[in-house]
PDB file of C-alpha atoms in Angstrom:
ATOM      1  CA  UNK A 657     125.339  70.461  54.955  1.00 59.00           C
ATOM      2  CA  UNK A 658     125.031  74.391  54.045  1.00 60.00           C
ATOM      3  CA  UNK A 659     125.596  76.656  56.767  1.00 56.00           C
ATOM      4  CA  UNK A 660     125.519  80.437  55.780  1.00 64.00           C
ATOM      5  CA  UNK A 661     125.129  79.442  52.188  1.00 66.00           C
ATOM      6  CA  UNK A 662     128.162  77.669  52.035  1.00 66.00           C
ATOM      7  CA  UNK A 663     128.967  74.042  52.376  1.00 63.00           C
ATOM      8  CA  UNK A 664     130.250  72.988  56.146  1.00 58.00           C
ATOM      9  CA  UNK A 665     129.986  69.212  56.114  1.00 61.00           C
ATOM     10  CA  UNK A 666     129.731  66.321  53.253  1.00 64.00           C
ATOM     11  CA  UNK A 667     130.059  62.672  52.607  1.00 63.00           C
ATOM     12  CA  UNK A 668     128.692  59.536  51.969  1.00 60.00           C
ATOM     13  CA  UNK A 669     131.296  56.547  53.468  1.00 61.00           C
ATOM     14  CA  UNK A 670     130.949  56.278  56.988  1.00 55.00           C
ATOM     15  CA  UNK A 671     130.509  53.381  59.557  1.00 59.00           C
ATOM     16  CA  UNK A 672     128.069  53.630  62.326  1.00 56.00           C
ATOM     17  CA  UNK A 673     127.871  57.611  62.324  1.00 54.00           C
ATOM     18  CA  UNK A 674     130.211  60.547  61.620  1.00 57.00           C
ATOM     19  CA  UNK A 675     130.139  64.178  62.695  1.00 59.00           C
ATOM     20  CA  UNK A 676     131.313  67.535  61.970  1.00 58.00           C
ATOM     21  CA  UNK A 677     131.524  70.854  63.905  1.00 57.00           C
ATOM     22  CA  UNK A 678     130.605  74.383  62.151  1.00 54.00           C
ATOM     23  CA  UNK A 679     129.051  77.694  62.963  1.00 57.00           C
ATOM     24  CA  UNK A 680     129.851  79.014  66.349  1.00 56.00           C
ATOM     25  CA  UNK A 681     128.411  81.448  68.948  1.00 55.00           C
ATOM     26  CA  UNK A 682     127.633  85.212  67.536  1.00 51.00           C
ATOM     27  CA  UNK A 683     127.144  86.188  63.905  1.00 54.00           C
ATOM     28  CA  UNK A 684     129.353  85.330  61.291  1.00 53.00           C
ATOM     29  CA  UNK A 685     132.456  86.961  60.767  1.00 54.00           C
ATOM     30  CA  UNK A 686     132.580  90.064  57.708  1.00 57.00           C
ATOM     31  CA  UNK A 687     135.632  89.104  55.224  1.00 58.00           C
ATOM     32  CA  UNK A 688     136.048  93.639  55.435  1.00 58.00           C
ATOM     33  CA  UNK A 689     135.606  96.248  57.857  1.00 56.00           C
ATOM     34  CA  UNK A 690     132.542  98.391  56.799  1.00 60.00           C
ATOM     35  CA  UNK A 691     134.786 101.512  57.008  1.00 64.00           C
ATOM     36  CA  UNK A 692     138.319 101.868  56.401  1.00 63.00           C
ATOM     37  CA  UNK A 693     140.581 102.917  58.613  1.00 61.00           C
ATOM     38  CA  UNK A 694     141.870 106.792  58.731  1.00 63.00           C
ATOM     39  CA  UNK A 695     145.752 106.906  58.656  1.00 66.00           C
ATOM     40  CA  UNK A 696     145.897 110.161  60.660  1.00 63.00           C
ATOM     41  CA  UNK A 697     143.471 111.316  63.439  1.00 59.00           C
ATOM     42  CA  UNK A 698     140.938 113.672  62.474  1.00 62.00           C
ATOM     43  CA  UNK A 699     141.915 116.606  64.484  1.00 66.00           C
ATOM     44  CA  UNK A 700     145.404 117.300  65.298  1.00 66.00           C
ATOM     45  CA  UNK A 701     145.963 117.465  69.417  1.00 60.00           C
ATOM     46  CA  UNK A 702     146.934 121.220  70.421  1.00 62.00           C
ATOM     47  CA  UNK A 703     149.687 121.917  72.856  1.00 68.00           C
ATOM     48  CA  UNK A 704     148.227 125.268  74.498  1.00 65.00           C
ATOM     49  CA  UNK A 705     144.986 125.242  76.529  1.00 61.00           C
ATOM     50  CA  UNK A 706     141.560 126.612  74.307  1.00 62.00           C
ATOM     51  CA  UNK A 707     141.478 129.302  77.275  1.00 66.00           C
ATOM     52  CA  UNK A 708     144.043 131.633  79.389  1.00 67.00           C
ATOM     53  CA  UNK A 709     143.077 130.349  83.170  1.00 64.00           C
ATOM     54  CA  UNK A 710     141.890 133.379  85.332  1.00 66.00           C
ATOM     55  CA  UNK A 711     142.362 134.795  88.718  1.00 70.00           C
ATOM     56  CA  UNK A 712     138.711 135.289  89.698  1.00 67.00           C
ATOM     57  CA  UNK A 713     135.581 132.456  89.292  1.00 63.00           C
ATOM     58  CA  UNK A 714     133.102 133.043  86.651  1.00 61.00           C
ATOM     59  CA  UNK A 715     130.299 132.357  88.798  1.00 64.00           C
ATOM     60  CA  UNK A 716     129.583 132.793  92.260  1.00 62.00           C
ATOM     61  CA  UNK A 717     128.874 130.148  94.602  1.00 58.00           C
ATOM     62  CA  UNK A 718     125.378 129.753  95.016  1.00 62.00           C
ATOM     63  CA  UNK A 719     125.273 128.949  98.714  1.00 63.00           C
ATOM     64  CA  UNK A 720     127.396 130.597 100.938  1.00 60.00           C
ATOM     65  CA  UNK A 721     129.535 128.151 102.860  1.00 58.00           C
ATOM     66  CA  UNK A 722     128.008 127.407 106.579  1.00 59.00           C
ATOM     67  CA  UNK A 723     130.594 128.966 109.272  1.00 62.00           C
ATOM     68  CA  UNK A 724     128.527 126.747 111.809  1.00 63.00           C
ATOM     69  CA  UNK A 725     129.481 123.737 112.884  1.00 60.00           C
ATOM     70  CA  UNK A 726     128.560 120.412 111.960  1.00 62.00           C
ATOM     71  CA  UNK A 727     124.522 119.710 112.566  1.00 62.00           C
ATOM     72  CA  UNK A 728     123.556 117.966 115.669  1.00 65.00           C
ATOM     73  CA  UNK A 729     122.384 114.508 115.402  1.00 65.00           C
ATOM     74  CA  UNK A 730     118.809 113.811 115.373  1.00 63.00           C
ATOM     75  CA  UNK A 731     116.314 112.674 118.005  1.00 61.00           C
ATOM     76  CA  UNK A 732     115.619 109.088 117.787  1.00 59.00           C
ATOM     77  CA  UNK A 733     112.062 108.706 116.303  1.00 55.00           C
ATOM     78  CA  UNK A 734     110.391 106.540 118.309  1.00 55.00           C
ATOM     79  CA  UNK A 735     111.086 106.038 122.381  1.00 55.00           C
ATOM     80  CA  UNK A 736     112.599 102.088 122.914  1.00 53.00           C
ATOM     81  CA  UNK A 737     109.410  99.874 124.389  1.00 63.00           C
ATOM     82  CA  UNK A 738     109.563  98.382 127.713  1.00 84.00           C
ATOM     83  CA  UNK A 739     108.468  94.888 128.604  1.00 90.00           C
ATOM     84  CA  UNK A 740     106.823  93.307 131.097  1.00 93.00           C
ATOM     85  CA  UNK A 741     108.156  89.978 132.475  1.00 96.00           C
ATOM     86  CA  UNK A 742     105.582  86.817 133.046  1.00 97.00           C
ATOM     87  CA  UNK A 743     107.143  84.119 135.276  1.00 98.00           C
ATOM     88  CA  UNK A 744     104.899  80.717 135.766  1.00 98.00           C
ATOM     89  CA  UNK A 745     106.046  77.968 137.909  1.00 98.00           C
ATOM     90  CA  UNK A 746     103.884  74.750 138.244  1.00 97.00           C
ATOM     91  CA  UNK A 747     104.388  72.018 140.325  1.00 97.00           C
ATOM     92  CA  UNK A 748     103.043  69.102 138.413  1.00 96.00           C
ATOM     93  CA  UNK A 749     100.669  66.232 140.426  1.00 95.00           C
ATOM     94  CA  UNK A 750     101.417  62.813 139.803  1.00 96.00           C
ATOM     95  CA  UNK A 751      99.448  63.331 136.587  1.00 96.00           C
ATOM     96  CA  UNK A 752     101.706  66.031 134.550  1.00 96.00           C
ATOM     97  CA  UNK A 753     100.295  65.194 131.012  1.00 96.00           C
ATOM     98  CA  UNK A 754      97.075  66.381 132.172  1.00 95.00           C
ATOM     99  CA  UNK A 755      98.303  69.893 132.903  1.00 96.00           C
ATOM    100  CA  UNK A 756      98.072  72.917 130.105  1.00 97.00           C
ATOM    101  CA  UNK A 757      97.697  76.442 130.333  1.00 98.00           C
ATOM    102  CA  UNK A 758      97.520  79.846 128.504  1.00 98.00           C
ATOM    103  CA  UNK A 759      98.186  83.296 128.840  1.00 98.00           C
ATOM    104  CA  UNK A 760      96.274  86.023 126.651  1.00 98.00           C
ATOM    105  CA  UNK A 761      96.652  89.265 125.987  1.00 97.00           C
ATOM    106  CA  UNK A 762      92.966  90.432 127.040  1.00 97.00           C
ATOM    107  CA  UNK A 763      93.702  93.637 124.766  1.00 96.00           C
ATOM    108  CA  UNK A 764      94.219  92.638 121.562  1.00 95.00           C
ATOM    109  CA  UNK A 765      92.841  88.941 122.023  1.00 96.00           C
ATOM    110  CA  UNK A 766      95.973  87.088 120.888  1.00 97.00           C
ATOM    111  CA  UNK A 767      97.139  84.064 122.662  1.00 97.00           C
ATOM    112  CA  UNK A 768     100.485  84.866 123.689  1.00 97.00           C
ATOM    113  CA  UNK A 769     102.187  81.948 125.568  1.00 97.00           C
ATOM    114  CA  UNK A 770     100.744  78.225 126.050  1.00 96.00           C
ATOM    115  CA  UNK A 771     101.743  74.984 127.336  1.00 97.00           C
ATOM    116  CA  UNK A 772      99.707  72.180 126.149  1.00 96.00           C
ATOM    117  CA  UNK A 773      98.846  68.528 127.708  1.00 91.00           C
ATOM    118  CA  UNK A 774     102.096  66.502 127.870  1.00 91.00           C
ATOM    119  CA  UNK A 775     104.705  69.533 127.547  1.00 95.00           C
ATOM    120  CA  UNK A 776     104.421  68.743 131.553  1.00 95.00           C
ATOM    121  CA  UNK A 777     106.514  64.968 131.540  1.00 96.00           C
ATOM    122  CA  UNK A 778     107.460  64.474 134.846  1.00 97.00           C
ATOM    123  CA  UNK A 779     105.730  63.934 137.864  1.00 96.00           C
ATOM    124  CA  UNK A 780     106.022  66.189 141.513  1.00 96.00           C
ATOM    125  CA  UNK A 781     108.569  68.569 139.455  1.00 97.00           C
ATOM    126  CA  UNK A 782     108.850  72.057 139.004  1.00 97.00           C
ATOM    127  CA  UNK A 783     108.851  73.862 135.988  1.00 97.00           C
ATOM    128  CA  UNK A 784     109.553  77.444 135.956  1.00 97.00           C
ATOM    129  CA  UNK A 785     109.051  79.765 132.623  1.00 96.00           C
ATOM    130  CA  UNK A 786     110.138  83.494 132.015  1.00 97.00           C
ATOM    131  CA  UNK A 787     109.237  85.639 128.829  1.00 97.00           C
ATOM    132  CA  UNK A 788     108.837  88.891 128.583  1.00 96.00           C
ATOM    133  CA  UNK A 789     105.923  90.485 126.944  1.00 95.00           C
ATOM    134  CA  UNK A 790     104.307  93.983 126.156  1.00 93.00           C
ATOM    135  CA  UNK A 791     102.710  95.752 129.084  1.00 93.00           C
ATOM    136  CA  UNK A 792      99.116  94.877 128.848  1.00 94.00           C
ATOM    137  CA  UNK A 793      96.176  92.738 130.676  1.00 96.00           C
ATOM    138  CA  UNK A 794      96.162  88.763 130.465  1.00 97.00           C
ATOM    139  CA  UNK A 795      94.702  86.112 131.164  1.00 98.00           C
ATOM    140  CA  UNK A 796      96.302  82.808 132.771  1.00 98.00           C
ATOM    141  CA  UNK A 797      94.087  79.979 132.573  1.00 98.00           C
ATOM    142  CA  UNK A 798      95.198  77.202 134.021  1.00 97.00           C
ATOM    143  CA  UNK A 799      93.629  73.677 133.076  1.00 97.00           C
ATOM    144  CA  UNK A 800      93.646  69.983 134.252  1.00 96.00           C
ATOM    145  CA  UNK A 801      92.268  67.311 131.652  1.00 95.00           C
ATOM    146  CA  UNK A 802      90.881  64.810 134.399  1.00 94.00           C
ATOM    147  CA  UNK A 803      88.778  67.520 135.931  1.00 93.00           C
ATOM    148  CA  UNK A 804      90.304  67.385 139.604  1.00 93.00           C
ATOM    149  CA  UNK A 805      92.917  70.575 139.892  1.00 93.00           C
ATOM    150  CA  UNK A 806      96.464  69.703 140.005  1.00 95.00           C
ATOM    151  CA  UNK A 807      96.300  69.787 144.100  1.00 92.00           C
ATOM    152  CA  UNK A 808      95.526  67.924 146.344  1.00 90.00           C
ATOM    153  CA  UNK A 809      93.664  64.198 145.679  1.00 87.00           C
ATOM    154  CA  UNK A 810      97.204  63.082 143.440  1.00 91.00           C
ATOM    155  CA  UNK A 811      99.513  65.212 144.422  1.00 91.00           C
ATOM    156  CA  UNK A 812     100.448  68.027 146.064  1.00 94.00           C
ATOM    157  CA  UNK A 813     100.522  70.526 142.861  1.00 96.00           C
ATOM    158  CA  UNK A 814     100.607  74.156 142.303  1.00 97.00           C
ATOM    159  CA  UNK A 815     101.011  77.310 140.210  1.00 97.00           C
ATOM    160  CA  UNK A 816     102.293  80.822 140.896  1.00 98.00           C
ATOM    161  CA  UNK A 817     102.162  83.656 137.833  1.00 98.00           C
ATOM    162  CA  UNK A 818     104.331  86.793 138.565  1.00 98.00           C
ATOM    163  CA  UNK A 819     104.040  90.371 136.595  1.00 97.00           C
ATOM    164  CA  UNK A 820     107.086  92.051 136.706  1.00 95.00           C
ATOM    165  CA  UNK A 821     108.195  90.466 140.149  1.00 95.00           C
ATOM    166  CA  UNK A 822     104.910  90.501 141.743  1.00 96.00           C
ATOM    167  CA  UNK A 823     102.779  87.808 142.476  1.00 98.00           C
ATOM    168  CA  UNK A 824      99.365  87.932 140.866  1.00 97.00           C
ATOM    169  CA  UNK A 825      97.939  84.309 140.843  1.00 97.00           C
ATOM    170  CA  UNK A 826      98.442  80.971 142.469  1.00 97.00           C
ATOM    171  CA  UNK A 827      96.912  77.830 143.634  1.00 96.00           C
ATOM    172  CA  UNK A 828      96.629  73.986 142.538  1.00 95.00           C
ATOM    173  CA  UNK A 829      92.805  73.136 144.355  1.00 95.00           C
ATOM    174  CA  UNK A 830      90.191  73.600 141.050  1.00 94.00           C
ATOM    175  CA  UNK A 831      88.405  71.592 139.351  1.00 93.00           C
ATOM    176  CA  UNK A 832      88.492  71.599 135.646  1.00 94.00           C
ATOM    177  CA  UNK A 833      90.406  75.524 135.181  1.00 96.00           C
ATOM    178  CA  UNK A 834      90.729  78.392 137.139  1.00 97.00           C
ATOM    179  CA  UNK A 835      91.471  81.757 135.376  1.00 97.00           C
ATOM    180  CA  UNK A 836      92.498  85.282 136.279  1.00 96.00           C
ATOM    181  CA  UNK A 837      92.916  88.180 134.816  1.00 97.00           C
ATOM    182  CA  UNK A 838      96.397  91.007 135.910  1.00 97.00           C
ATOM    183  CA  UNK A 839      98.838  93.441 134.306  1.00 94.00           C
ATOM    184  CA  UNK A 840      97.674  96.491 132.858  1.00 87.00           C
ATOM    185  CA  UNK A 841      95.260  98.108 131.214  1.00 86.00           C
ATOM    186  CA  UNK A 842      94.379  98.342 126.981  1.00 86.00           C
ATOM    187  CA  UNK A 843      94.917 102.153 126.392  1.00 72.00           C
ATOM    188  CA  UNK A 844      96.523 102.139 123.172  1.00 56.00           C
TER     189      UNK A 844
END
């Protein structure tokens, strides 16, 4: 085997197989540097500076240095954002997978929050739900699968929605849903 144009491996005798190792990572060595090396440096170091140092700069400063302060910090940019807080508590019926619900924000269309059929597990319980949202309008809507309300012909069920600590919907007697509509209003 030629590697570089001269021979790295030979033979002829082996048993079942035989290798050899040549060549390596990067190029090949040189057998001379291209240059010679100097025996003296080119330029002789001096012991005295090129220049006498003076009393006086040779420029000026181009900006006068401030004899203020430091600047004050700056305003934030934007003011923080406020939320509004959404409680719901629903008393499940003796049917609780029936039970869903949703709240939308009537503004921008989005359905914010929702429970769906059979997040509601257990029977005559209370489940009570806080999250805090932008001030805006929504809608709760409020739904029973079976058609009959969550109150009163299996079970004594019910819902209350609060906006920020006030109460702005309740009930349990409906048939299929019940909706309603609270919070503010979509002035961007």
């Amino acid at each position: 085997v030629l590697y570089d144009g001269e021979l790295a491996a030979s033979g002829s005798d082996f048993g079942g197989s035989t290798s050899a190792t040549f060549g390596g990572c990067g190029p090949p060595p040189t057998s001379s540097p291209s240059t010679p090396p100097t025996n003296t440096p080119s330029n002789r170091p001096t012991i005295a500076p090129s220049s006498s140092p003076t009393d006086t700069p040779t420029t000026s400063p181009t900006t006068p240095p401030s004899t203020q302060g430091p600047s004050p910090p700056k305003p934030p940019t934007s003011a923080p954002t406020s939320c509004a807080s959404i409680q719901v508590d629903v008393l499940t019926d003796n049917y609780p997978e029936e039970t869903s619900w949703t709240l939308t924000n009537t503004c921008t269309g989005d359905q914010v929050w929702t429970v769906e059929r059979k997040d509601y597990t257990e029977k005559n319980k209370e489940y009570t739900e806080t999250k805090c949202f932008d001030p805006s309008e929504y809608k709760f809507e409020i739904r029973d699968a079976w058609g009959d309300g969550i109150c009163c012909g299996h079970g004594e069920g019910n819902y209350e929605v609060m906006y920020d600590g006030e109460l702005v919907a309740s009930g349990g007697d409906f048939e299929g849903s019940t909706s309603m509509t609270f919070g503010g209003t979509c002035n961007a």
